[in-house]
mmCIF file of C-alpha atoms in Angstrom:
data_model
loop_
_atom_site.group_PDB
_atom_site.id
_atom_site.type_symbol
_atom_site.label_atom_id
_atom_site.label_comp_id
_atom_site.label_asym_id
_atom_site.label_seq_id
_atom_site.Cartn_x
_atom_site.Cartn_y
_atom_site.Cartn_z
ATOM 1 C CA MET A 22 -122.933 42.394 122.879
ATOM 2 C CA ALA A 23 -122.798 45.961 124.144
ATOM 3 C CA TYR A 24 -121.014 49.068 122.917
ATOM 4 C CA SER A 25 -120.440 52.229 124.927
ATOM 5 C CA ASP A 26 -118.799 55.599 124.381
ATOM 6 C CA ALA A 27 -118.295 58.848 126.256
ATOM 7 C CA ASP A 28 -117.803 62.350 124.906
ATOM 8 C CA TRP A 29 -115.584 63.927 127.545
ATOM 9 C CA ALA A 30 -116.294 67.634 128.110
ATOM 10 C CA GLY A 31 -118.493 67.592 125.029
ATOM 11 C CA CYS A 32 -120.532 70.515 126.296
ATOM 12 C CA PRO A 33 -118.187 73.545 126.260
ATOM 13 C CA GLU A 34 -120.448 75.527 128.597
ATOM 14 C CA SER A 35 -120.803 72.983 131.404
ATOM 15 C CA CYS A 36 -117.899 70.576 130.631
ATOM 16 C CA ARG A 37 -120.231 67.670 131.289
ATOM 17 C CA PHE A 38 -119.863 64.475 129.304
ATOM 18 C CA THR A 39 -122.333 62.520 127.217
ATOM 19 C CA THR A 40 -122.626 58.750 127.512
ATOM 20 C CA SER A 41 -124.042 56.573 124.788
ATOM 21 C CA TYR A 42 -124.508 52.840 124.602
ATOM 22 C CA ALA A 43 -126.238 50.160 122.572
ATOM 23 C CA VAL A 44 -127.018 46.573 123.616
ATOM 24 C CA PHE A 45 -127.550 43.796 121.084
ATOM 25 C CA ILE A 46 -128.740 40.190 121.391
ATOM 26 C CA GLY A 47 -128.381 37.982 118.344
ATOM 27 C CA GLY A 48 -127.623 41.002 116.191
ATOM 28 C CA ASN A 49 -130.819 42.765 117.275
ATOM 29 C CA LEU A 50 -130.795 46.059 119.145
ATOM 30 C CA ILE A 51 -132.644 45.614 122.445
ATOM 31 C CA SER A 52 -131.612 48.761 124.319
ATOM 32 C CA TRP A 53 -129.835 52.064 123.703
ATOM 33 C CA ARG A 54 -129.341 55.386 125.425
ATOM 34 C CA SER A 55 -127.599 58.716 124.999
ATOM 35 C CA LYS A 56 -127.581 61.170 127.885
ATOM 36 C CA LYS A 57 -125.663 64.213 129.089
ATOM 37 C CA GLN A 58 -124.471 63.344 132.583
ATOM 38 C CA PRO A 59 -125.024 65.587 135.623
ATOM 39 C CA MET A 60 -121.404 65.399 136.815
ATOM 40 C CA VAL A 61 -118.109 66.674 135.412
ATOM 41 C CA SER A 62 -115.327 64.134 134.793
ATOM 42 C CA LYS A 63 -111.717 65.097 135.426
ATOM 43 C CA SER A 64 -110.362 63.022 132.537
ATOM 44 C CA SER A 65 -111.439 61.144 129.431
ATOM 45 C CA THR A 66 -110.577 57.875 131.197
ATOM 46 C CA GLU A 67 -112.986 58.665 134.029
ATOM 47 C CA ALA A 68 -115.708 59.503 131.503
ATOM 48 C CA GLU A 69 -115.144 56.198 129.667
ATOM 49 C CA TYR A 70 -115.267 54.211 132.929
ATOM 50 C CA ARG A 71 -118.521 55.898 133.842
ATOM 51 C CA ALA A 72 -119.932 55.063 130.397
ATOM 52 C CA VAL A 73 -119.047 51.398 130.923
ATOM 53 C CA ALA A 74 -120.702 51.470 134.361
ATOM 54 C CA TYR A 75 -123.923 52.885 132.907
ATOM 55 C CA THR A 76 -123.841 50.243 130.168
ATOM 56 C CA LEU A 77 -123.440 47.455 132.735
ATOM 57 C CA GLN A 78 -126.369 48.765 134.752
ATOM 58 C CA ASP A 79 -128.600 48.433 131.715
ATOM 59 C CA THR A 80 -127.287 45.035 130.585
ATOM 60 C CA LEU A 81 -127.542 43.196 133.905
ATOM 61 C CA PHE A 82 -131.183 42.395 133.214
ATOM 62 C CA VAL A 83 -130.077 40.169 130.293
ATOM 63 C CA ASN A 84 -129.039 37.591 132.923
ATOM 64 C CA LEU A 85 -132.741 37.194 133.736
ATOM 65 C CA PHE A 86 -133.609 35.943 130.245
ATOM 66 C CA PRO A 87 -132.690 32.204 130.627
ATOM 67 C CA PRO A 88 -134.886 31.661 133.726
ATOM 68 C CA LEU A 89 -137.735 33.326 131.820
ATOM 69 C CA GLY A 90 -137.409 30.801 129.008
ATOM 70 C CA TYR A 91 -135.470 32.869 126.475
ATOM 71 C CA ARG A 92 -133.087 30.761 124.410
ATOM 72 C CA HIS A 93 -130.562 32.479 122.197
ATOM 73 C CA LEU A 94 -130.412 30.792 118.802
ATOM 74 C CA HIS A 95 -127.246 31.228 116.758
ATOM 75 C CA LEU A 96 -128.396 31.688 113.171
#
């Protein structure tokens, strides 16, 4: 499970947005990040889409877990 959010134009001086995300497996946090982005978004929708894209970049490695022998146990 992954959660993401974007703070559109959160920096009043530069109008850049901040992305934040957290990735969980089995209720355990395995990755998180919060970063002010180098570009300016023209809308809150664009900022949210970019946040989702950054989240996907970080979560793609989870697909490598089964070949490495990781088995998710539902407790």
